[in-house]
Amino acid sequence: MEAHETAVAAVSARIQQFHAVKTPFRVYHGSTNSTRKSQRRQDNTVDTSSLDRVLNVDTAKKTALVEPNVAMDALVDATLPHGLVPLVVMEFPGITVGGGFSGTSGESSSFRYGPFEATVNWIEIVLPTGEVARASKTEKPDLFWGAASAFGTLGVVTLLEVQLREAKRYVELTYRHVKDFDDVVAILQAETVDDTPNDYVDAITFSRNSTVICTGRLVNTLPQGATPRQFLRARDPWFYVHAQRIEKRLQNSLDRVTDHIPLTDYLFRYDRGGFWTARYAFRYFLTPFNRITRFLLNPFMHTRVMYRALHESGLSNYYAIQDVGIPYHHATEFTAYLDQNLPLYPLWLCPLRIRQQQQQQPQQHSNNNNNALLHANLSSSVLLNFGIWGPVSSSLFSFSRSATIAANRALERAVDALAGRKWLYAHAYYTEAEFWALYDRPAYDAVRARYGAGYLPNVYDKVKVVATDHDLEAEKASSSSWVAWVVALVWMVWPLRGLYGVYRAVVGGDYLLQKKRGGGGGGVVGGVKLS
């Protein structure tokens, strides 16, 4: 704790300097798995990269005391020797505890426990005044729930107490193929009721009429004759590829398939391939997508590497990178919208419980524009999360920024029309007026004023990408010189963008992290290392 207190004192002193002159600051966390670039060390930056330790695991209380830059794989490594595991473990190993708390992160256990921030007991936070405070669900709850999913706009979180549960050796995962999407919705609802024996539930939609539902239970023993199914080694299949093979086997069958997966392999099953988004790299570089090429390129297929390459190449500016929660009764309608307008299959489906306290987070949806569901007088509500990720254009050689913006803005309007919620770790294309029509600015600003955060960027400042024609024109104007035009023209030539992104990932050494963890490691869905 002495080293921790020294580091926090340095953060506090640095923030006091900015507060004295009311200068906004950014936070540098270190390497990133975010959908936006990390803030590098600058004159207006608070460096918290040293806050990366698990300080204590309490087996009696079933809690872990964790600094914010601890990655999910490091947290699991620290808790498993004690026979414990976090209630919610984000699916990419490089997602951090602080990123999960500040940016909304859910996983296949979130139907029971909610997003990651709901599994945090309390936080230590350096306020924008430099004061070090503690907040929990009962002590300064406005600060606790305000800081959750606030992307650092209420201060800098420096310590968290995370809830744990008993771990077991394996996840017994059962795959079920379902054709009709109405049936998918009904089965997911049935598999996530309060008294279900399931510990994990999610699904992969391969087409509008073909979904594989995955339900998992923690177990300690293998059935006689069974062998563990692994996903983290270079020779193992990507999880989604394995699920797709099962989909084909079950197309005309009522049978189910069951695997017994080592717990860590299950928790980080989507790391290799970044769910399935790495297949776009194979397509971009005109590389065959098969077992041999996946094996040979494995060091580059982990999310810690992929996100650096994606940022450096600039290709993310032409992608839809969205996670949205849709009420169950609108899920089929939303699937039809995607199928017609943005058919980026596969889709990831993940039931997510939103409890009453979380519904009251000031930066979340207000009671207007069909969003009353999120503030209904209920003990809880469950949304169906849709993960929608991929390039807007189907062409390798055509990148249209305006078409990308239009597709993302149309998606946001569709989510709002169906009383859904958009997770703000993703790219946000709202205008400022649209954003604050959806989110409760008076309540959010009141919390910020109470804790001296008024001089910092607000949530909209943090999450916006580009929203209007004026913004797009300003983007173009910033590169209006003839030199910039020449550079831009060369940059658009295939495959220079992608090659540069890979080069930067290699130079950064991210791919070596996988070797250090024996081919495991790798690290978003949900607010990761965002400043």
XYZ file of C-alpha atoms in Angstrom:
531
model
C 0.000 0.000 0.000
C 2.926 2.360 0.573
C 3.852 2.289 -3.114
C 0.193 2.780 -4.000
C -0.181 5.762 -1.690
C 2.973 7.333 -3.121
C 1.648 6.944 -6.673
C -1.758 8.389 -5.704
C -0.101 11.346 -3.987
C 1.762 12.090 -7.219
C -1.481 11.919 -9.209
C -3.195 14.188 -6.680
C -0.380 16.756 -6.801
C -0.436 16.762 -10.596
C -4.202 17.296 -10.710
C -3.975 20.113 -8.159
C -1.671 21.938 -10.568
C -4.281 21.735 -13.326
C -7.093 22.665 -10.941
C -5.288 25.799 -9.799
C -5.373 27.228 -13.329
C -8.544 25.384 -14.407
C -6.712 23.621 -17.234
C -8.376 20.443 -18.526
C -6.184 17.362 -18.439
C -6.111 13.945 -20.024
C -5.148 10.666 -18.406
C -2.440 8.407 -19.788
C -2.999 4.778 -18.763
C -0.375 3.046 -20.896
C -1.103 0.757 -23.831
C -4.701 0.602 -24.980
C -7.375 -1.759 -26.284
C -9.808 1.101 -26.720
C -11.764 1.947 -29.843
C -10.088 5.367 -29.635
C -6.410 6.191 -29.454
C -4.696 6.433 -26.092
C -3.601 9.843 -24.880
C 0.178 9.929 -25.037
C 2.277 11.735 -22.461
C 1.780 15.458 -23.022
C 2.031 18.654 -21.005
C -1.649 18.374 -20.067
C -1.529 14.661 -19.162
C -1.782 12.884 -15.825
C 0.241 9.669 -15.973
C -1.363 6.778 -14.070
C 0.421 3.967 -15.916
C 2.197 2.754 -12.733
C -1.141 1.878 -11.077
C -1.147 -1.693 -12.376
C -1.050 -4.019 -9.339
C -3.392 -6.389 -7.543
C -2.811 -5.317 -3.937
C -4.810 -7.975 -2.096
C -7.124 -10.942 -2.550
C -9.398 -11.481 0.467
C -10.659 -15.066 0.430
C -13.041 -14.503 3.348
C -14.776 -11.484 1.817
C -14.294 -12.798 -1.740
C -12.912 -9.492 -2.958
C -9.791 -8.215 -4.693
C -8.199 -4.816 -4.110
C -7.049 -3.728 -7.550
C -5.411 -0.714 -9.155
C -7.117 0.544 -12.329
C -4.546 -0.513 -14.929
C -4.635 -4.187 -13.994
C -5.628 -6.141 -17.103
C -8.227 -8.883 -16.948
C -5.727 -11.681 -17.515
C -3.543 -10.380 -14.669
C -6.557 -10.163 -12.360
C -7.637 -13.715 -13.160
C -4.052 -14.930 -12.673
C -4.068 -13.324 -9.210
C -7.429 -14.701 -8.068
C -7.432 -18.259 -9.457
C -4.711 -19.533 -7.053
C -7.177 -18.626 -4.278
C -9.965 -20.588 -5.976
C -11.788 -17.365 -6.919
C -12.711 -15.508 -10.113
C -14.341 -12.085 -10.751
C -18.102 -12.127 -11.232
C -17.727 -10.493 -14.654
C -14.560 -11.046 -16.689
C -14.409 -9.044 -19.894
C -13.639 -11.269 -22.861
C -10.367 -9.631 -23.937
C -7.413 -10.134 -21.572
C -6.091 -6.593 -22.063
C -9.261 -4.847 -20.888
C -8.433 -3.170 -17.589
C -10.329 -3.007 -14.329
C -10.454 0.791 -14.497
C -11.497 0.722 -18.136
C -14.283 -1.737 -17.378
C -15.576 0.438 -14.536
C -15.326 3.771 -16.345
C -16.527 2.659 -19.757
C -19.227 -0.042 -19.405
C -18.204 -3.647 -19.982
C -20.405 -6.708 -20.076
C -19.829 -10.385 -20.654
C -21.702 -13.666 -20.688
C -22.196 -13.610 -16.888
C -23.757 -10.134 -17.085
C -27.274 -11.564 -17.379
C -26.860 -12.334 -13.664
C -24.459 -9.684 -12.351
C -24.863 -6.774 -14.737
C -21.975 -4.847 -16.308
C -18.577 -4.833 -14.649
C -19.136 -1.647 -12.631
C -22.020 -3.334 -10.785
C -19.519 -5.860 -9.360
C -17.299 -3.156 -7.826
C -17.879 -2.486 -4.112
C -16.088 0.836 -3.824
C -13.562 3.045 -5.541
C -10.813 5.416 -4.532
C -10.882 8.449 -6.810
C -8.803 11.598 -7.130
C -11.304 14.375 -7.701
C -10.622 17.203 -10.169
C -9.696 19.368 -7.180
C -6.897 16.952 -6.240
C -8.776 15.628 -3.202
C -8.599 11.848 -2.717
C -12.073 10.465 -1.987
C -13.740 7.111 -1.513
C -17.144 6.303 -2.991
C -19.368 3.235 -2.929
C -22.971 2.231 -3.479
C -23.765 3.618 -0.015
C -21.013 6.217 0.583
C -21.200 9.093 -1.904
C -23.323 6.926 -4.237
C -23.793 9.878 -6.606
C -20.031 9.958 -7.128
C -19.762 6.167 -7.404
C -22.508 5.732 -9.989
C -21.561 9.004 -11.658
C -17.973 7.839 -12.154
C -19.147 4.504 -13.546
C -19.271 4.820 -17.323
C -18.203 8.481 -17.110
C -14.883 8.014 -18.950
C -12.866 9.868 -16.336
C -14.945 13.061 -16.455
C -15.516 13.033 -12.674
C -11.929 12.358 -11.669
C -9.251 9.685 -11.799
C -10.067 6.295 -10.277
C -6.984 4.917 -8.505
C -8.237 1.835 -6.627
C -11.225 -0.518 -6.788
C -12.564 -3.356 -4.656
C -13.883 -6.021 -7.026
C -16.277 -8.815 -6.061
C -15.200 -12.426 -6.616
C -16.913 -15.805 -6.598
C -15.869 -19.414 -6.277
C -14.059 -20.654 -9.366
C -14.131 -24.143 -10.837
C -11.837 -25.889 -13.262
C -14.071 -26.002 -16.323
C -17.030 -24.416 -18.028
C -19.443 -27.016 -19.364
C -20.623 -25.200 -22.477
C -23.648 -26.381 -24.437
C -24.277 -25.172 -27.999
C -27.801 -25.092 -29.402
C -28.694 -24.144 -32.983
C -31.834 -22.015 -33.477
C -33.233 -20.835 -36.795
C -36.091 -18.456 -36.026
C -34.980 -15.272 -34.250
C -38.191 -15.060 -32.225
C -37.183 -18.450 -30.814
C -33.683 -17.115 -30.099
C -35.173 -14.316 -28.000
C -37.497 -16.684 -26.132
C -34.713 -19.175 -25.360
C -32.325 -16.460 -24.166
C -35.011 -15.128 -21.848
C -35.693 -18.612 -20.487
C -31.998 -19.350 -19.976
C -31.408 -16.148 -18.001
C -34.200 -16.201 -15.417
C -33.187 -15.698 -11.797
C -33.241 -19.369 -10.809
C -31.358 -20.683 -13.853
C -28.378 -22.980 -13.143
C -26.450 -21.240 -15.920
C -23.362 -19.209 -15.065
C -22.751 -17.910 -18.593
C -25.044 -17.186 -21.547
C -24.349 -15.613 -24.940
C -25.003 -16.330 -28.617
C -23.573 -15.841 -32.100
C -25.929 -14.964 -34.958
C -24.392 -16.148 -38.235
C -27.334 -15.027 -40.373
C -30.862 -13.810 -39.774
C -32.052 -17.429 -39.685
C -29.147 -19.118 -37.933
C -27.973 -18.535 -34.360
C -25.909 -20.654 -31.979
C -26.850 -20.128 -28.318
C -24.121 -20.960 -25.782
C -25.034 -21.738 -22.168
C -22.329 -22.553 -19.630
C -22.067 -23.966 -16.101
C -18.998 -24.064 -13.873
C -17.924 -27.633 -13.060
C -14.887 -29.274 -11.475
C -14.841 -32.646 -13.225
C -14.915 -33.997 -16.763
C -17.355 -36.677 -17.854
C -15.724 -40.031 -18.357
C -13.887 -40.097 -21.682
C -14.157 -36.330 -22.264
C -11.129 -34.187 -23.089
C -10.869 -30.433 -22.478
C -11.555 -28.144 -25.427
C -8.966 -25.327 -25.513
C -8.922 -22.019 -27.401
C -5.830 -20.053 -26.331
C -2.998 -21.976 -28.040
C -1.870 -21.242 -31.589
C -2.979 -24.693 -32.715
C -6.447 -24.333 -31.194
C -9.405 -23.135 -33.286
C -10.713 -19.622 -32.876
C -13.830 -19.887 -30.732
C -16.187 -18.448 -33.309
C -14.789 -20.768 -36.018
C -15.421 -23.718 -33.695
C -18.974 -22.468 -33.037
C -19.581 -22.077 -36.774
C -18.530 -25.673 -37.393
C -21.039 -26.725 -34.748
C -23.695 -24.552 -36.430
C -23.165 -26.472 -39.670
C -23.357 -29.819 -37.856
C -26.624 -28.856 -36.157
C -28.345 -27.208 -39.137
C -30.745 -30.107 -39.612
C -30.605 -31.632 -36.169
C -32.274 -31.135 -32.812
C -29.181 -32.357 -30.998
C -26.903 -30.211 -28.871
C -23.127 -30.247 -28.547
C -21.302 -29.859 -25.233
C -17.671 -28.886 -24.602
C -15.714 -28.823 -21.355
C -13.472 -25.760 -21.511
C -10.752 -24.846 -18.987
C -11.996 -21.745 -17.177
C -9.315 -19.343 -18.446
C -9.778 -20.592 -22.021
C -13.492 -19.883 -21.712
C -13.107 -16.432 -20.182
C -10.767 -15.271 -22.973
C -12.188 -17.440 -25.755
C -12.800 -14.465 -28.052
C -9.301 -12.975 -27.762
C -7.764 -14.800 -30.718
C -9.389 -13.164 -33.703
C -11.062 -10.419 -31.663
C -14.362 -12.320 -31.765
C -14.199 -12.558 -35.592
C -13.018 -9.100 -36.593
C -9.493 -10.307 -37.458
C -10.928 -12.100 -40.468
C -11.261 -8.652 -42.075
C -7.464 -8.390 -41.965
C -7.220 -11.635 -43.923
C -9.623 -10.231 -46.485
C -7.827 -6.866 -46.622
C -4.449 -8.485 -47.302
C -5.934 -11.045 -49.729
C -4.740 -13.866 -47.451
C -6.452 -17.271 -47.390
C -8.448 -17.790 -44.202
C -7.685 -21.320 -43.039
C -6.167 -23.284 -40.183
C -2.600 -22.957 -41.513
C -2.665 -19.181 -42.031
C -4.360 -18.643 -38.658
C -1.600 -20.703 -37.020
C 1.224 -18.870 -38.807
C -0.207 -15.428 -38.084
C -1.281 -16.233 -34.532
C 1.048 -13.696 -32.805
C -0.803 -10.906 -34.643
C -4.297 -12.278 -34.039
C -4.637 -11.270 -30.363
C -6.549 -8.163 -29.461
C -3.639 -6.393 -27.787
C -1.919 -6.383 -31.179
C -5.008 -5.932 -33.314
C -6.157 -2.730 -31.653
C -2.767 -1.057 -32.003
C -2.659 -1.975 -35.688
C -6.245 -0.789 -36.178
C -5.496 2.591 -34.585
C -2.245 3.170 -36.429
C -3.702 2.259 -39.819
C -6.686 4.584 -39.426
C -8.979 1.882 -40.815
C -11.253 2.105 -37.768
C -12.542 5.390 -39.273
C -14.345 3.253 -41.857
C -15.832 0.668 -39.499
C -18.984 0.256 -37.509
C -17.774 -0.490 -33.964
C -20.952 -0.630 -31.944
C -22.457 -2.389 -28.936
C -26.077 -1.586 -28.251
C -28.654 -2.899 -25.788
C -32.149 -3.528 -27.161
C -35.252 -4.495 -25.133
C -36.195 -8.103 -25.803
C -39.545 -7.199 -27.318
C -37.787 -5.140 -30.003
C -34.891 -7.548 -30.645
C -36.393 -9.266 -33.698
C -37.281 -5.901 -35.219
C -33.726 -4.664 -34.663
C -32.283 -7.800 -36.246
C -34.425 -7.186 -39.333
C -33.094 -3.611 -39.475
C -29.493 -4.820 -39.343
C -30.114 -7.532 -41.923
C -31.455 -4.955 -44.370
C -29.144 -2.017 -43.632
C -25.925 -3.204 -41.972
C -25.560 -6.983 -42.416
C -22.240 -7.365 -40.586
C -22.579 -11.020 -39.642
C -21.763 -12.619 -37.306
C -23.466 -10.624 -34.557
C -22.730 -11.143 -30.872
C -25.729 -11.443 -28.543
C -25.279 -11.042 -24.790
C -28.108 -10.616 -22.240
C -27.276 -7.771 -19.848
C -29.043 -7.042 -16.553
C -29.488 -3.380 -15.638
C -30.367 -2.908 -11.986
C -32.264 0.034 -10.513
C -29.173 1.815 -9.173
C -27.463 1.618 -12.536
C -30.552 3.035 -14.224
C -30.051 6.162 -12.126
C -26.547 6.915 -13.408
C -26.785 10.611 -14.361
C -25.028 10.205 -17.694
C -27.392 7.436 -18.792
C -30.588 7.868 -20.747
C -33.186 10.282 -19.495
C -36.918 9.648 -19.362
C -37.753 11.064 -22.778
C -37.621 9.768 -26.337
C -38.931 6.275 -25.597
C -36.210 5.543 -23.047
C -38.543 5.230 -20.046
C -37.780 1.490 -19.880
C -34.379 2.261 -18.427
C -35.978 4.232 -15.599
C -39.024 2.068 -14.986
C -39.948 1.316 -11.380
C -38.526 -2.205 -11.564
C -35.922 -4.045 -9.491
C -34.132 -4.843 -12.732
C -34.453 -4.966 -16.490
C -32.581 -7.040 -19.029
C -31.457 -5.824 -22.413
C -30.114 -7.929 -25.250
C -26.718 -6.588 -26.264
C -25.860 -6.676 -29.969
C -22.171 -6.510 -30.908
C -21.931 -5.047 -34.424
C -18.381 -4.794 -35.753
C -16.961 -4.529 -39.235
C -16.214 -2.324 -42.260
C -19.175 -0.385 -43.595
C -18.000 -0.824 -47.205
C -17.840 -4.297 -48.710
C -15.051 -3.196 -51.060
C -11.344 -3.493 -50.285
C -10.561 -0.517 -52.453
C -13.309 1.934 -51.518
C -13.276 3.869 -48.249
C -15.953 6.512 -47.779
C -15.874 8.545 -44.573
C -19.249 10.116 -45.295
C -20.844 6.706 -45.944
C -19.369 5.384 -42.692
C -20.765 8.322 -40.737
C -24.181 7.978 -42.392
C -24.402 4.263 -41.582
C -23.422 4.789 -37.954
C -25.815 7.692 -37.494
C -28.656 5.661 -38.984
C -27.845 2.850 -36.562
C -27.968 5.258 -33.617
C -31.382 6.509 -34.717
C -32.668 2.941 -35.025
C -31.465 2.083 -31.508
C -33.156 5.158 -30.066
C -36.404 4.449 -31.918
C -36.495 0.979 -30.337
C -35.924 2.290 -26.789
C -32.403 0.899 -26.779
C -29.182 1.970 -25.120
C -25.890 2.549 -26.885
C -22.724 1.743 -24.939
C -20.477 4.754 -25.218
C -17.162 2.911 -25.383
C -18.054 2.594 -29.060
C -17.913 5.248 -31.739
C -20.558 7.934 -31.100
C -21.770 10.013 -34.038
C -24.477 12.028 -32.271
C -24.586 15.776 -32.629
C -24.290 17.519 -29.271
C -28.000 18.342 -29.291
C -28.920 14.741 -30.101
C -26.652 13.408 -27.380
C -28.046 15.574 -24.598
C -31.608 14.924 -25.736
C -30.916 11.288 -24.829
C -28.759 11.716 -21.734
C -29.643 13.603 -18.569
C -27.331 16.591 -18.707
C -28.768 18.511 -15.714
C -28.228 15.571 -13.359
C -24.792 14.837 -14.803
C -23.692 18.465 -14.597
C -24.955 18.697 -11.014
C -22.711 15.813 -9.955
C -19.767 17.349 -11.821
C -20.329 20.701 -10.130
C -20.572 19.033 -6.706
C -17.128 17.483 -7.099
C -15.346 20.294 -8.936
C -15.263 18.667 -12.376
C -16.779 21.510 -14.351
C -13.480 22.469 -15.988
C -12.886 18.987 -17.402
C -14.172 17.719 -20.755
C -17.638 16.198 -20.418
C -18.815 12.782 -21.580
C -19.854 14.054 -24.994
C -16.442 15.623 -25.513
C -14.870 12.253 -24.742
C -17.018 9.971 -26.866
C -17.945 11.976 -29.963
C -16.305 11.046 -33.247
C -17.733 13.290 -35.941
C -21.398 13.969 -36.253
C -22.347 16.663 -38.742
C -21.584 17.779 -42.268
C -19.805 20.745 -40.717
C -17.583 18.396 -38.716
C -16.808 16.411 -41.834
C -15.922 19.554 -43.759
C -13.669 20.654 -40.885
C -11.990 17.254 -41.022
C -11.347 17.745 -44.734
C -10.171 21.335 -44.265
C -7.523 20.232 -41.779
C -5.822 18.428 -44.672
C -6.495 20.912 -47.479
C -2.908 21.708 -48.481
C -1.520 20.111 -51.637
C 1.001 18.173 -49.548
C -1.776 16.784 -47.375
C -3.768 15.834 -50.466
C -0.799 13.964 -51.930
C -0.209 12.159 -48.639
C -3.907 11.302 -48.388
C -3.956 9.985 -51.958
C -0.966 7.739 -51.313
C -2.453 6.678 -47.977
C -5.605 5.451 -49.694
C -3.631 3.138 -51.974
C -4.169 -0.471 -50.961
C -2.597 -1.926 -48.829
C -0.435 0.876 -47.404
C -2.750 1.678 -44.485
C -2.852 -1.898 -43.298
C 0.881 -2.461 -43.741
C 1.658 0.636 -41.714
C -0.649 -0.524 -38.908
C 1.070 -3.918 -38.775
C 4.488 -2.234 -38.829
C 3.564 -0.039 -35.868
C 2.270 -3.057 -33.924
C 5.549 -4.881 -34.549
C 7.623 -1.841 -33.590
C 5.569 -1.510 -30.414
C 6.329 -5.116 -29.524
C 2.702 -5.930 -28.675
C 2.874 -9.261 -30.469
C 5.619 -10.388 -28.068
C 3.157 -10.232 -25.163
C 1.486 -13.358 -26.483
C 4.737 -15.333 -26.327
C 5.270 -14.286 -22.716
C 1.907 -15.830 -21.828
C 2.441 -19.004 -23.791
C 0.129 -17.915 -26.595
C -2.679 -16.810 -24.276
C -2.888 -13.119 -23.507
C -4.309 -10.415 -25.648
C -6.914 -7.748 -24.783
C -12.776 -4.587 -26.158
C -16.139 -4.706 -25.836
C -16.768 -2.130 -23.323
C -14.781 0.969 -22.427
C -11.191 -0.076 -22.265
C -8.362 2.149 -21.073
C -10.206 5.242 -22.133
C -8.854 8.549 -20.915
